[in-house]
Tab-separated table of C-alpha atoms and ligand atoms in Angstrom:
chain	number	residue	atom	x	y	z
S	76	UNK	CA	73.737	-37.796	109.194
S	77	UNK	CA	73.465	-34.211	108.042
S	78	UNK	CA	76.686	-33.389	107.773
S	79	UNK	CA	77.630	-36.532	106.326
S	80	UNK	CA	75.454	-36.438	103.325
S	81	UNK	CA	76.964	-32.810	103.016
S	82	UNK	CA	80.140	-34.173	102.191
S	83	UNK	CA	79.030	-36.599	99.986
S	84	UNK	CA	77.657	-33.529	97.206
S	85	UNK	CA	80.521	-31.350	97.547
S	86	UNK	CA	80.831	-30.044	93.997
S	87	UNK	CA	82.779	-31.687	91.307
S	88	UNK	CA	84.632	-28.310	90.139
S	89	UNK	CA	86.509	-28.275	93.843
S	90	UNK	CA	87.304	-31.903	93.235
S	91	UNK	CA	89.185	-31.572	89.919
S	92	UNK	CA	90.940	-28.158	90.729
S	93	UNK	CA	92.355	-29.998	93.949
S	94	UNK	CA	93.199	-32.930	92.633
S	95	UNK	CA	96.729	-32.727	91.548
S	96	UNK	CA	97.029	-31.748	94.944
S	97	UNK	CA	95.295	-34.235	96.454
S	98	UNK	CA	97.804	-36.534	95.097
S	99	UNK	CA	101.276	-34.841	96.147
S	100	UNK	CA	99.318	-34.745	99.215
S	101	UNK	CA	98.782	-38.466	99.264
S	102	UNK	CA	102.406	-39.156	98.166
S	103	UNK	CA	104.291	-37.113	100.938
S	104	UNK	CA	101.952	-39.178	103.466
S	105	UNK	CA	102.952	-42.330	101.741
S	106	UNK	CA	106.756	-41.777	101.782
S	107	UNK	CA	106.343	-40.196	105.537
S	108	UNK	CA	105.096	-43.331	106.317
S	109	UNK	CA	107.203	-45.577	104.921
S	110	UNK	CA	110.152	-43.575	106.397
S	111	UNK	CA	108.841	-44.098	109.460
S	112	UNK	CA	108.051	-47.858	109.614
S	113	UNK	CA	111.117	-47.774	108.023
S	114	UNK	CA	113.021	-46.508	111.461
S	115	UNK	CA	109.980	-48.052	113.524
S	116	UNK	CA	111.795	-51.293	112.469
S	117	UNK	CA	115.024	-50.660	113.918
S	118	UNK	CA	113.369	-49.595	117.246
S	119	UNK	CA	113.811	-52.592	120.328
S	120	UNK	CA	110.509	-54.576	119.883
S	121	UNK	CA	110.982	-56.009	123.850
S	122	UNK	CA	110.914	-52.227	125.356
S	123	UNK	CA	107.747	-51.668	127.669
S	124	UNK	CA	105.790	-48.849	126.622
S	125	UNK	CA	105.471	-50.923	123.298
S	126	UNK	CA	104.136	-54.031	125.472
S	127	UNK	CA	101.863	-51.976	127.808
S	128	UNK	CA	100.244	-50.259	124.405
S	129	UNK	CA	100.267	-53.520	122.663
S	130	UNK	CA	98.830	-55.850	125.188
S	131	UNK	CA	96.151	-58.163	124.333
S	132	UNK	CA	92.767	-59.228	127.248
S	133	UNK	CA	93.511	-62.997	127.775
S	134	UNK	CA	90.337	-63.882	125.740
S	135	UNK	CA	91.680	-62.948	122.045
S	136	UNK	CA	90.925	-66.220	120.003
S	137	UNK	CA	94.533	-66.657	119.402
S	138	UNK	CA	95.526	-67.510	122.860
S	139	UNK	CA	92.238	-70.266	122.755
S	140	UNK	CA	94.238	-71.370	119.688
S	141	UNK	CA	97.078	-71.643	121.023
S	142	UNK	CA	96.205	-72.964	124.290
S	143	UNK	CA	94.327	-75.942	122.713
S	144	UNK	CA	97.213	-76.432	120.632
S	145	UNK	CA	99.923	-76.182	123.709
S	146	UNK	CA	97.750	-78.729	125.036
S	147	UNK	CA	97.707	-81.425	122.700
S	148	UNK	CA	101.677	-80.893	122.543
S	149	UNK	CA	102.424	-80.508	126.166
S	150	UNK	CA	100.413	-83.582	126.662
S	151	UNK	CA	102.822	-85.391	124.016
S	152	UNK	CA	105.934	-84.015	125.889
S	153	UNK	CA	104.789	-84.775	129.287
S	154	UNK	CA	103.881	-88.458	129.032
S	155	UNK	CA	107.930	-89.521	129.053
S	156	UNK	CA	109.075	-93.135	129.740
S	157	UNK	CA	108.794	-93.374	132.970
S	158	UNK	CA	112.480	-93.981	133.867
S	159	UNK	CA	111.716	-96.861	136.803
S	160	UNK	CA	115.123	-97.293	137.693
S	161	UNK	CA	116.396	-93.875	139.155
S	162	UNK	CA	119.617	-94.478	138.603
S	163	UNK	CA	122.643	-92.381	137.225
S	164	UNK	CA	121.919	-93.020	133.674
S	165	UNK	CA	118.597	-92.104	134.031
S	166	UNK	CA	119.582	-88.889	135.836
S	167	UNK	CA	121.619	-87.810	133.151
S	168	UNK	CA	119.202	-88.831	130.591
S	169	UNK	CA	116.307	-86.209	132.141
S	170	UNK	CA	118.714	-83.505	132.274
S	171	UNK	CA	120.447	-83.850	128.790
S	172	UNK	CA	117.146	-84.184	127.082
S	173	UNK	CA	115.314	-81.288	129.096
S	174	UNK	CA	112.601	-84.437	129.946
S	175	UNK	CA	109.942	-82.182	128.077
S	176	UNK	CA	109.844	-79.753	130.566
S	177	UNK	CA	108.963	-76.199	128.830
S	178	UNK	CA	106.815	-75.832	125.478
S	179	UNK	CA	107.048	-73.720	123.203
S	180	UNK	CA	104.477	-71.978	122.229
S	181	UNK	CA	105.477	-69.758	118.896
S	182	UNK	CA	103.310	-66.759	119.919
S	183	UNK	CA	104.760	-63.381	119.682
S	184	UNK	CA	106.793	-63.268	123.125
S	185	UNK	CA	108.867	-61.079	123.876
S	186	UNK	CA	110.578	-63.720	126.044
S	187	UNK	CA	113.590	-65.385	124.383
S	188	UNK	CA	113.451	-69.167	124.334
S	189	UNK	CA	110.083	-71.064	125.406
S	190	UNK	CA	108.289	-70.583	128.590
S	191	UNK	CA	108.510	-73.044	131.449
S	192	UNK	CA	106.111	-75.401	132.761
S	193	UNK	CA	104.188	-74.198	135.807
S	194	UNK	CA	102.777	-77.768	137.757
S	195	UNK	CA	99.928	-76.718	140.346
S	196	UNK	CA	99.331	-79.100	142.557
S	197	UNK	CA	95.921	-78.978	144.619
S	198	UNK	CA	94.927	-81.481	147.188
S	199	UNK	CA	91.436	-81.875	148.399
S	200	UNK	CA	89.715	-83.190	151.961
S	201	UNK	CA	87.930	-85.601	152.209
S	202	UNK	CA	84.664	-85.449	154.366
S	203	UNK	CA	80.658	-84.632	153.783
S	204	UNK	CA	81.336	-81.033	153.566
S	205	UNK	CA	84.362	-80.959	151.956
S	206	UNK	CA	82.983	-83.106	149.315
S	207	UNK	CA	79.789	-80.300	148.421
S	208	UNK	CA	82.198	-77.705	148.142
S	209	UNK	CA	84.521	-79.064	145.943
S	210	UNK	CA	82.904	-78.839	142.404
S	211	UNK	CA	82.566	-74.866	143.003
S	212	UNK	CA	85.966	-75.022	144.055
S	213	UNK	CA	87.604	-76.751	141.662
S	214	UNK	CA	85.599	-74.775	139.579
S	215	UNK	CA	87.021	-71.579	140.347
S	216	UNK	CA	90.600	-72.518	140.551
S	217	UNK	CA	90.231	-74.184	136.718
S	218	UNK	CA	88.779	-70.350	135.660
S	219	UNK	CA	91.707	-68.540	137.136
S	220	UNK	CA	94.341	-71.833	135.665
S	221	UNK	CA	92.407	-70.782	132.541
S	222	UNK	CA	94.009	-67.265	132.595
S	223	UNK	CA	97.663	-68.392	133.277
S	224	UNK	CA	99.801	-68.377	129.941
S	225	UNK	CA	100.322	-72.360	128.938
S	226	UNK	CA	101.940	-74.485	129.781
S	227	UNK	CA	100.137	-75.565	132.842
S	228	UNK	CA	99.500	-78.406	133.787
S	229	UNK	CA	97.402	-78.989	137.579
S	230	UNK	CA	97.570	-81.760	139.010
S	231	UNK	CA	94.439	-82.870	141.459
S	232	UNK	CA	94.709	-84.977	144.508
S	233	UNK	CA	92.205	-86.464	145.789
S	234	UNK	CA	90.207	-89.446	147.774
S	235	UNK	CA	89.876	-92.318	145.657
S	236	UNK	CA	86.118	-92.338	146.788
S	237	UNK	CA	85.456	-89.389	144.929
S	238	UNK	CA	87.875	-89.271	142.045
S	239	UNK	CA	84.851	-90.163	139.570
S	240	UNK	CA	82.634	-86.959	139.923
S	241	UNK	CA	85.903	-84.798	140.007
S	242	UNK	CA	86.946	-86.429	136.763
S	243	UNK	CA	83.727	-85.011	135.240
S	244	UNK	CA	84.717	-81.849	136.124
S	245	UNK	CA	87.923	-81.563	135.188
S	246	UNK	CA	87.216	-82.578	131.917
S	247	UNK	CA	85.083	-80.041	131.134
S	248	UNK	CA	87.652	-77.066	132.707
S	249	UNK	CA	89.868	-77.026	129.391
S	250	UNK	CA	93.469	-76.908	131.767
S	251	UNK	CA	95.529	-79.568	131.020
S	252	UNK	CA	95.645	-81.770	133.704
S	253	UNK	CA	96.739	-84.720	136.161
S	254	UNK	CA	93.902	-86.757	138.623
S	255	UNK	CA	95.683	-88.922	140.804
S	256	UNK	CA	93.246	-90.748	143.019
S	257	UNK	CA	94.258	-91.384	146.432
S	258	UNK	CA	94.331	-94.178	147.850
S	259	UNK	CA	95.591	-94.123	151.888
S	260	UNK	CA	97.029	-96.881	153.975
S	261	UNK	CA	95.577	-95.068	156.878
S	262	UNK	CA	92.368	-93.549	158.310
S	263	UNK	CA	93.858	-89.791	158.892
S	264	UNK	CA	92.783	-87.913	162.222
S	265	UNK	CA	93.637	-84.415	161.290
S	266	UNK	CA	93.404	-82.369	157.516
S	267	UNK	CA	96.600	-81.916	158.163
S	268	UNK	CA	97.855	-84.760	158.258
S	269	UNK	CA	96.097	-85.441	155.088
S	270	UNK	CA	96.998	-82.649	152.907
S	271	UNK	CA	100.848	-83.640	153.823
S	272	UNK	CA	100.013	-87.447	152.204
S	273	UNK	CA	98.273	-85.898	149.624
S	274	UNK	CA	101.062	-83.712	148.691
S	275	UNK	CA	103.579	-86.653	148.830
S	276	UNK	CA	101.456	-88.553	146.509
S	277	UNK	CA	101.376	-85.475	143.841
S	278	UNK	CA	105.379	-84.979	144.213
S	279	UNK	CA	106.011	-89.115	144.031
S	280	UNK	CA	104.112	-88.313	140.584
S	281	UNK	CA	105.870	-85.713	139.879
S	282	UNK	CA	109.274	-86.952	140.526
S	283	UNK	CA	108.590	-90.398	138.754
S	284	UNK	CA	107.294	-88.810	135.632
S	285	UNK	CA	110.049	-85.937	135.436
S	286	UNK	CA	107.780	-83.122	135.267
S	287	UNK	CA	110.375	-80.352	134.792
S	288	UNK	CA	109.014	-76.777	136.118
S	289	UNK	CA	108.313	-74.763	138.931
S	290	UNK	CA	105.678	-76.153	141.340
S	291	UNK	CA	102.947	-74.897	143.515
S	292	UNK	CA	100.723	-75.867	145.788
S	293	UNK	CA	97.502	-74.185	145.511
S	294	UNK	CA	94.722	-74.131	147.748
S	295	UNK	CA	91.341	-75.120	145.676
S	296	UNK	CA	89.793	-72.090	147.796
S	297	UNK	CA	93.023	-69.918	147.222
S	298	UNK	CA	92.592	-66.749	145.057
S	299	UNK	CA	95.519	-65.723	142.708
S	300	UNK	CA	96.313	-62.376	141.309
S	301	UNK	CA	97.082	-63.716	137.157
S	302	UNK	CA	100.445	-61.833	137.491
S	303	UNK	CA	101.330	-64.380	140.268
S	304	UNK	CA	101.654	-67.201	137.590
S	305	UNK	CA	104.046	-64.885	135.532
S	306	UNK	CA	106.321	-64.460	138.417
S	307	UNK	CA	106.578	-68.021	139.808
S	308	UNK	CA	107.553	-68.718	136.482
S	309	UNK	CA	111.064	-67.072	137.179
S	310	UNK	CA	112.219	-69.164	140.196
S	311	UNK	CA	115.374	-70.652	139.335
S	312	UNK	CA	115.653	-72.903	142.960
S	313	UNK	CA	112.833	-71.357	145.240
S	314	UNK	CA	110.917	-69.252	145.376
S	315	UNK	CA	108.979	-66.967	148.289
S	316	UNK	CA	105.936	-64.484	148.837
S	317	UNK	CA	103.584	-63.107	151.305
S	318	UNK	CA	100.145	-64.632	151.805
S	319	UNK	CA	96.886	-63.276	153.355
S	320	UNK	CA	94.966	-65.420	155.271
S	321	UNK	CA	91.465	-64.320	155.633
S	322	UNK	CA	88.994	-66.030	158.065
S	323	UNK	CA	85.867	-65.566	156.930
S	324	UNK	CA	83.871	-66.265	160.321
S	325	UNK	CA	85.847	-63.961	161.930
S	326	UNK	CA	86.378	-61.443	160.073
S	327	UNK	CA	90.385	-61.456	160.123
S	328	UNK	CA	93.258	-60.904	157.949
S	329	UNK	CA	96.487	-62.109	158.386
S	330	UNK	CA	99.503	-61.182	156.144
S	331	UNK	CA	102.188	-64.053	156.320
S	332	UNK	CA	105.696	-63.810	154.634
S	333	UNK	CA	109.193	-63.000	153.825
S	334	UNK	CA	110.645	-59.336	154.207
S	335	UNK	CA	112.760	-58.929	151.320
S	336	UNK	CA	115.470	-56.774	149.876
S	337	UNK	CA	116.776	-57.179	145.808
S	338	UNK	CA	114.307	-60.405	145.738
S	339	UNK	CA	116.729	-61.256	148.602
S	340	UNK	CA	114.563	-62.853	152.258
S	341	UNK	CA	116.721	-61.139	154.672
S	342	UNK	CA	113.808	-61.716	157.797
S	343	UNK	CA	110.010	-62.764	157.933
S	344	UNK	CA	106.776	-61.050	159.187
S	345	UNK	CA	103.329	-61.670	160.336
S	346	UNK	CA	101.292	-58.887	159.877
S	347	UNK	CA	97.510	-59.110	161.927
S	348	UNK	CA	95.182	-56.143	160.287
S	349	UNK	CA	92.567	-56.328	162.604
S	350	UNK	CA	94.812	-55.218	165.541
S	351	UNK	CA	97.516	-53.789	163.399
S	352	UNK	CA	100.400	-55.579	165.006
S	353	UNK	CA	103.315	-56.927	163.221
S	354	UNK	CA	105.847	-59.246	164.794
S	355	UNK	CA	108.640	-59.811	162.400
S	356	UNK	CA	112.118	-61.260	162.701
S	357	UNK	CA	115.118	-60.962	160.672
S	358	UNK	CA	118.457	-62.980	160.069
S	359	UNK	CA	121.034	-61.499	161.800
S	360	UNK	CA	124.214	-62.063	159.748
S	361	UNK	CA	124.260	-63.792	156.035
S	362	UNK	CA	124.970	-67.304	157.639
S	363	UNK	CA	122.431	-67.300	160.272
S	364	UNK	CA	119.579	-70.054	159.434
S	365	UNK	CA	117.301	-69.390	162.231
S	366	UNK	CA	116.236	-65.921	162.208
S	367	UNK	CA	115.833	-64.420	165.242
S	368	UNK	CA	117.829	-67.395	166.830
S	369	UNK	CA	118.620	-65.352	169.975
S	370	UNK	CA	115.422	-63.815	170.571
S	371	UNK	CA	113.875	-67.648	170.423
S	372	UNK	CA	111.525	-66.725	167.797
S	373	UNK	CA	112.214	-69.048	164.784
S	374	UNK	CA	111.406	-69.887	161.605
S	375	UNK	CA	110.673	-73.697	161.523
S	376	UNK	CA	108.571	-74.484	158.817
S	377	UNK	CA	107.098	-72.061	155.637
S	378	UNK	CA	103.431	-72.913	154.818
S	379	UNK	CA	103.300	-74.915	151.192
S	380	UNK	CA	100.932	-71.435	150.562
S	381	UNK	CA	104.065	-69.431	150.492
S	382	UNK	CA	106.485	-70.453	148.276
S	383	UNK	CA	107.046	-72.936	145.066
S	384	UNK	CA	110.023	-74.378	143.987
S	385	UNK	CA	111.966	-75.820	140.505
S	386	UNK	CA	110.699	-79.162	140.659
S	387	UNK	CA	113.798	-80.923	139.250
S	388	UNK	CA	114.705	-80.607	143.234
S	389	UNK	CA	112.748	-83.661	143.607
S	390	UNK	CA	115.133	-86.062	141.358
S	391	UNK	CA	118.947	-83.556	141.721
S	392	UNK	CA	119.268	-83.233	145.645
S	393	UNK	CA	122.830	-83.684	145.426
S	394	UNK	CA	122.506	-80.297	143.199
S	395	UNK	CA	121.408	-78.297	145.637
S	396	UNK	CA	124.076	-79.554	148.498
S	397	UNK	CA	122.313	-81.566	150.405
S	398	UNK	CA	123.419	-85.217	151.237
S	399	UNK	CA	122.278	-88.078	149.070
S	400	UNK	CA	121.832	-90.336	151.910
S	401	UNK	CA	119.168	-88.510	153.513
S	402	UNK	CA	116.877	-90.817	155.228
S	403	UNK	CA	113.490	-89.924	154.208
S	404	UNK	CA	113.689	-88.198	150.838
S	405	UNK	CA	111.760	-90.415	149.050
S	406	UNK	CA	108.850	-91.225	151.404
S	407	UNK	CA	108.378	-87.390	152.425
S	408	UNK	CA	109.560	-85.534	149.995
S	409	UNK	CA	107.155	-82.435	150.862
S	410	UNK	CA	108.858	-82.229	154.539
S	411	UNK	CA	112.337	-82.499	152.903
S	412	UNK	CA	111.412	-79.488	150.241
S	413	UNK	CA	109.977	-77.474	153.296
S	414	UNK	CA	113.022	-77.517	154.890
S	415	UNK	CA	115.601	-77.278	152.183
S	416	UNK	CA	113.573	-73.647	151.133
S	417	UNK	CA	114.267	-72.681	154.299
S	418	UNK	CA	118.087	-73.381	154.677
S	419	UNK	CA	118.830	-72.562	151.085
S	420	UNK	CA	118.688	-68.377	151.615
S	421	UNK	CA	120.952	-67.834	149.168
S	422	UNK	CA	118.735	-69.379	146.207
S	423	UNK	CA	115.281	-68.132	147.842
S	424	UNK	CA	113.896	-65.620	145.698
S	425	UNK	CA	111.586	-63.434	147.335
S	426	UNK	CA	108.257	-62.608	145.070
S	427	UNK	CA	107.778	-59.276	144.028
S	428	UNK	CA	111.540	-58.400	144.674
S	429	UNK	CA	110.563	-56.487	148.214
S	430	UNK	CA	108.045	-58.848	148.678
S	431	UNK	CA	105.801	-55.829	149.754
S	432	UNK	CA	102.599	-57.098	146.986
S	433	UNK	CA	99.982	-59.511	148.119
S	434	UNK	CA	99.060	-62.223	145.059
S	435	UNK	CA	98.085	-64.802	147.041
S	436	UNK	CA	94.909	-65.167	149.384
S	437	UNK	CA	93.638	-67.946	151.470
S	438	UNK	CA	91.066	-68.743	153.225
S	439	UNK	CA	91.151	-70.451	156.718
S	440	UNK	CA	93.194	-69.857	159.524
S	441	UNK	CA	97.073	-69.281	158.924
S	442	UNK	CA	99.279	-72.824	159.455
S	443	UNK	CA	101.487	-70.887	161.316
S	444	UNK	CA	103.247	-74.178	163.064
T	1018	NAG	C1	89.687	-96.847	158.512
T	1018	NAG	O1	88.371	-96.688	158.992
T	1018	NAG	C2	87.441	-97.616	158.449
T	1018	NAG	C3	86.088	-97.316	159.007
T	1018	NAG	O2	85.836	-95.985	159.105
T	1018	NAG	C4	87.872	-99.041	158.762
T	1018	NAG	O3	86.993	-99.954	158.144
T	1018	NAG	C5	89.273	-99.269	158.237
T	1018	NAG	O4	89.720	-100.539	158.629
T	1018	NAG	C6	90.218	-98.220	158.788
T	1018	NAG	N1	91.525	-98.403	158.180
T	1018	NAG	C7	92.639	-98.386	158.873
T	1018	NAG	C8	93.898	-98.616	158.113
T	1018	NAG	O5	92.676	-98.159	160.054
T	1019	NAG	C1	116.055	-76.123	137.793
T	1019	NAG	O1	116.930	-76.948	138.515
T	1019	NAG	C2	117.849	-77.679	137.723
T	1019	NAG	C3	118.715	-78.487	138.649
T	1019	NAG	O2	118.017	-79.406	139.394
T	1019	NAG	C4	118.695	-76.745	136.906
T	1019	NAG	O3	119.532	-77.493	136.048
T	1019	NAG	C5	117.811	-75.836	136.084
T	1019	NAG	O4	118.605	-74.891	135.413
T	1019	NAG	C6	116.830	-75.122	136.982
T	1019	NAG	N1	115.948	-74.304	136.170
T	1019	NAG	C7	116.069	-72.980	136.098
T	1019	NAG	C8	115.150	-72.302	135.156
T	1019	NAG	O5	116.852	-72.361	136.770
């Protein structure tokens, strides 16, 4: 404080002689400035050094703001009228009136027009155990949904059994949300088998209430880097990454995913880190569909982990060339997306564009079928 009071006292005499030049001193700063906001103004407001300097922790109170208010208008947007009849008309009516689909959110983007919806679809298991863990799980998943720009919306699977205590929770996340309750036809013998009804069940929802956006399936025990949720958010058809798969009994990890080039999938790899081997295969010309056809290793099915899609696949097959007629669309439409990522090469968009970044981690062992 020594030195401040110092200051403070400095004699009056000094004051007045410098005054006048205290004041030319003052002015040249003033018009220096103003020349240079001046110019400042002209300068591209998108370019990234300005971003990286100007970027805000997710926690400012503004984003709260705006999140609660996103909320309240995403939920306004997203409850359409149901069209029952899935006919042409109704078709046409989704796509000419965007159905709702993106929000926007009037913050300072950079991003021209608003930003689409993300829809994150998690299904649960039923079962003793399964039950205890879910709360934390759920839990956890809401905190890093909490982190991803709006809109989001998540939409939660589960037993019908349990769907009161889950409600509880969800309400209390603050992430807009869908509960669908489950109700089976059948007693299921594998998790598998489950997840797969489940996931039918959150896409028949989907589908029927025109949820517009790109769609993931995340694992309630899944951890996501936040940047994932940012880069899904591109996909214009489907979309691609590589997963790690980490069992925690046994200490592995397992890398799982597309080998890209240019955000192109030219091939896909498995990557074991506890013995270090890698088996990989790649497409051998631009029409081949089966990787690796010759060698007999093929790719038959991509894990839902892996890859998320533009949901307005689920009402606009014919869009993306596939046959109207197709038997089982409607009653397994997760089995028909599956495949149609996998055929579709040319609009798979591998995530980062080499694919070489891990953003997604599960737990479990790898569905490799
Ligand atoms: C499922 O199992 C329960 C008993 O665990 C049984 O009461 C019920 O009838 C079964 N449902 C079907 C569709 O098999
Ligand atoms: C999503 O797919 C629909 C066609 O089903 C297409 O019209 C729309 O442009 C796609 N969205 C983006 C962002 O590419």
């Amino acid at each position: 404080m020594g030195t401040g009071a110092v200051a403070v006292v400095a004699p009056d005499r000094a004051k007045q002689r410098r005054g006048g030049h205290l004041w030319k001193k003052a002015l040249l700063h003033f018009s220096l400035c103003f020349v240079m906001g001046f110019f400042t103004g002209f300068a591209p407001s998108s370019s990234s050094s300005w971003r990286a300097a100007t970027q805000h922790p997710p926690h400012r109170a503004g984003d709260h703001l705006a999140a609660s208010r996103v909320a309240v208008d995403a939920r306004v947007n997203l409850v359409p009228s149901p069209p029952d009849t899935a006919g042409e008309v109704g078709l046409v009516g989704a796509a000419g009136g965007g159905g709702g689909a993106t929000v926007d959110v009037g913050d300072d983007d950079e991003e021209a027009g608003p930003r689409r919806l993300l829809i994150v679809v998690t299904t649960t298991r039923s079962g003793a155990g399964e039950r205890r863990r879910r709360r934390a799980e759920l839990l956890r998943l809401a905190h890093t949904l909490r982190l991803v720009r709006p809109p989001v919306v998540w939409v939660v699977v589960e037993p019908v059994a349990d769907a009161p205590a889950t409600a509880e929770v969800l309400r209390g996340t603050g992430v807009m949300y869908r509960h669908i309750a489950f109700k089976p036809e059948e007693n299921f013998t594998t998790a598998a088998a489950e997840a797969h009804a489940q996931r039918n069940a959150a896409l028949a929802h989907v589908e029927k209430h025109r949820l517009a956006g790109v769609l993931h399936f995340a694992d309630a025990a899944g951890v996501y880097d936040t940047g994932f949720f940012d880069q899904i958010r591109q996909i214009e058809a489907f979309g691609t990454w590589p997963v790690a798969t980490m069992s925690a009994g046994e200490k592995k990890v397992v890398v799982e995913g597309p080998l890209c080039s240019a955000s192109k999938v030219i091939g896909w790899f498995s990557r074991d880190f506890n013995d270090g081997t890698t088996r990989a295969v790649t497409y051998n010309t631009e029409t081949d569909l089966n990787p690796a056809g010759v060698a007999g290793t093929r790719v038959h099915t991509i894990d839902v982990s892996g890859f998320a899609f533009n949901s307005s696949i689920l009402w606009d097959p014919e869009r993306w060339g596939r046959p109207t007629s197709l038997p089982d669309t409607s009653q397994d439409s997760i089995k028909f997306v599956q495949e149609v990522v996998l055929e579709d090469r040319a609009k798979l968009k591998g995530i980062p564009s080499d694919c070489s970044q891990i953003m997604v981690w599960q737990y479990g062992a790898p569905s490799s079928q």
